[in-house]
């Protein structure tokens, strides 16, 4: 029996999110189905991050156990022949039998994209939050700087969170701005942290957008953080702007997780 | 009666191309429908470029005549409320009553995108041609340089072309290369010219890809051009990589077309 880790990319637009639900299209459901078809044995994956409907991924992680004799690195290509075009495995590898993708320390990178233009752009509608006003990116960067570090993010998670602690560490928030040839302003908020509460990245994006559009000053974000009160931060930005880019697992000890 | 020019953006994935056909979804059909609903009068647009199924646009052009009293610049926003999310009008303006978008000199800019990676990326499948090998972009640039200028492009158009002359002028071909954080190689071929034959940009992209992947040397493209023989150039690259970015109309005389 081997435990296989998959790095999974998907366009979340036409999925009811990651988590398996009977009767609807989910990323987990498609992966379970492909593995079962490939190996001939009913199999269920365990995911690292149960993304919401509409949220995308370049590098979500899933593990499963199998007795199939396929070489570990070959699962990616083999599974892709059974997967629909909006979800694909980017790579596969063997991990220790006790590896659990939600119970190991990790670093996650998310990107949230905003497209600012007076008119909507059909080509960006699936992967950007489209807003009709330009943003002041320098003010957004100032506001974001208050969120970096180890903080109680109770003011930046949905009230339905099941997390025991709302303390998390954000390592960095980088905000880049592009001016595409076709006009408009393309903003990417790239956030790296050691874990995120429910809706946390989307609430951060929605809060930074309030600063970028001039509704609030950057210091308002510091107050919202200190308050630990969800009603003091900004709205939850819509799911289509969000992509889970990467999950890297830290070795607890080098000996136990030598593949990192 | 006013003649209104629309600049139209669309995600071509779910359309049977631009040109109206009864019973299927077309960009022209959606525009006719929206204008008819807005103005209360059955209206048909005339398009500048009848793009194929799967091809996208940021700035295709359509004109129509109307007696509606909507100010010309307001048609964009007003029509967008009647249009589906995968086609939107980016701007609108009044043009002279004799303006015909296919019978005036113009400059068109197309972009063809190729994503090169061993594994497919679901998030790029609608807007890139995905190939499993990396490309030598310098060789592609060398090959492209042979195509710039005024040439007979008979070897670079589909045999079904209805054009009387196959001579066209390409002003520039710029090839840029990106290395996204998620791996792979993202290539954009941006072509500016005074008009393009049927499938010409897709054949140029398919031909340059043969050079980029090492199947042919750059000079092979010069030979294909000189031969004026479709069987000597490369394959027609798939539609989803292609976007019609922009159409600019040249004034025949400054006095007649003062809006340019």
mmCIF file of C-alpha atoms in Angstrom, chain A residues 9-12 14 56-58 76-77 80 85-91 115 117-127 181-184 190 243, chain B residues 9-12 14 56-58 76-77 80 85-91 115 117-127 181-184 190 243:
data_model
loop_
_atom_site.group_PDB
_atom_site.id
_atom_site.type_symbol
_atom_site.label_atom_id
_atom_site.label_comp_id
_atom_site.label_asym_id
_atom_site.label_seq_id
_atom_site.Cartn_x
_atom_site.Cartn_y
_atom_site.Cartn_z
ATOM 1 C CA UNK A 9 -5.229 22.448 -10.714
ATOM 2 C CA UNK A 10 -8.802 23.402 -11.542
ATOM 3 C CA UNK A 11 -11.015 26.084 -12.967
ATOM 4 C CA UNK A 12 -13.557 26.356 -10.138
ATOM 5 C CA UNK A 14 -18.324 24.998 -12.978
ATOM 6 C CA UNK A 56 -9.692 28.106 -8.521
ATOM 7 C CA UNK A 57 -6.456 26.269 -7.784
ATOM 8 C CA UNK A 58 -3.097 25.763 -9.411
ATOM 9 C CA UNK A 76 -0.516 12.453 -12.823
ATOM 10 C CA UNK A 77 -0.552 11.626 -16.519
ATOM 11 C CA UNK A 80 -5.521 13.097 -16.486
ATOM 12 C CA UNK A 85 -10.725 19.373 -18.911
ATOM 13 C CA UNK A 86 -11.426 21.761 -16.009
ATOM 14 C CA UNK A 87 -9.506 19.689 -13.437
ATOM 15 C CA UNK A 88 -6.068 18.184 -14.010
ATOM 16 C CA UNK A 89 -3.299 16.677 -11.880
ATOM 17 C CA UNK A 90 -0.059 18.653 -12.311
ATOM 18 C CA UNK A 91 2.245 16.169 -10.518
ATOM 19 C CA UNK A 115 -9.935 43.989 -12.629
ATOM 20 C CA UNK A 117 -12.517 49.179 -15.453
ATOM 21 C CA UNK A 118 -15.630 51.195 -16.192
ATOM 22 C CA UNK A 119 -16.846 48.394 -18.483
ATOM 23 C CA UNK A 120 -16.874 44.665 -17.725
ATOM 24 C CA UNK A 121 -14.504 42.368 -19.651
ATOM 25 C CA UNK A 122 -16.039 38.997 -20.608
ATOM 26 C CA UNK A 123 -12.585 37.417 -20.906
ATOM 27 C CA UNK A 124 -11.789 38.146 -17.262
ATOM 28 C CA UNK A 125 -15.158 37.357 -15.707
ATOM 29 C CA UNK A 126 -14.237 33.824 -14.574
ATOM 30 C CA UNK A 127 -10.947 34.749 -12.897
ATOM 31 C CA UNK A 181 -2.977 46.983 -23.492
ATOM 32 C CA UNK A 182 -6.772 46.782 -23.653
ATOM 33 C CA UNK A 183 -7.198 49.324 -20.846
ATOM 34 C CA UNK A 184 -8.282 48.921 -17.264
ATOM 35 C CA UNK A 190 -0.638 37.540 -3.405
ATOM 36 C CA UNK A 243 -6.821 31.071 -6.745
ATOM 37 C CA UNK B 9 -15.414 42.067 -26.248
ATOM 38 C CA UNK B 10 -16.303 38.393 -25.924
ATOM 39 C CA UNK B 11 -15.169 35.061 -24.629
ATOM 40 C CA UNK B 12 -15.595 32.985 -27.789
ATOM 41 C CA UNK B 14 -19.378 29.148 -25.923
ATOM 42 C CA UNK B 56 -12.060 35.724 -28.558
ATOM 43 C CA UNK B 57 -12.121 39.498 -28.944
ATOM 44 C CA UNK B 58 -11.341 42.520 -26.861
ATOM 45 C CA UNK B 76 -22.454 50.624 -24.399
ATOM 46 C CA UNK B 77 -23.793 50.609 -20.852
ATOM 47 C CA UNK B 80 -24.714 45.564 -21.564
ATOM 48 C CA UNK B 85 -21.914 37.823 -19.410
ATOM 49 C CA UNK B 86 -19.655 36.406 -22.150
ATOM 50 C CA UNK B 87 -20.188 39.301 -24.560
ATOM 51 C CA UNK B 88 -20.075 42.983 -23.575
ATOM 52 C CA UNK B 89 -19.814 46.310 -25.344
ATOM 53 C CA UNK B 90 -16.720 48.234 -24.198
ATOM 54 C CA UNK B 91 -17.590 51.572 -25.829
ATOM 55 C CA UNK B 115 1.125 27.747 -22.983
ATOM 56 C CA UNK B 117 4.096 22.803 -20.113
ATOM 57 C CA UNK B 118 4.371 19.071 -19.700
ATOM 58 C CA UNK B 119 0.987 19.037 -17.934
ATOM 59 C CA UNK B 120 -2.204 20.813 -19.060
ATOM 60 C CA UNK B 121 -3.470 23.773 -17.004
ATOM 61 C CA UNK B 122 -7.275 23.882 -16.666
ATOM 62 C CA UNK B 123 -7.178 27.630 -15.951
ATOM 63 C CA UNK B 124 -5.587 28.371 -19.331
ATOM 64 C CA UNK B 125 -7.533 25.910 -21.487
ATOM 65 C CA UNK B 126 -10.052 28.480 -22.786
ATOM 66 C CA UNK B 127 -7.494 31.120 -23.808
ATOM 67 C CA UNK B 181 5.066 31.405 -10.864
ATOM 68 C CA UNK B 182 3.191 28.125 -11.362
ATOM 69 C CA UNK B 183 5.699 26.848 -13.919
ATOM 70 C CA UNK B 184 5.452 26.456 -17.666
ATOM 71 C CA UNK B 190 1.099 39.850 -31.141
ATOM 72 C CA UNK B 243 -7.892 37.067 -29.531
#
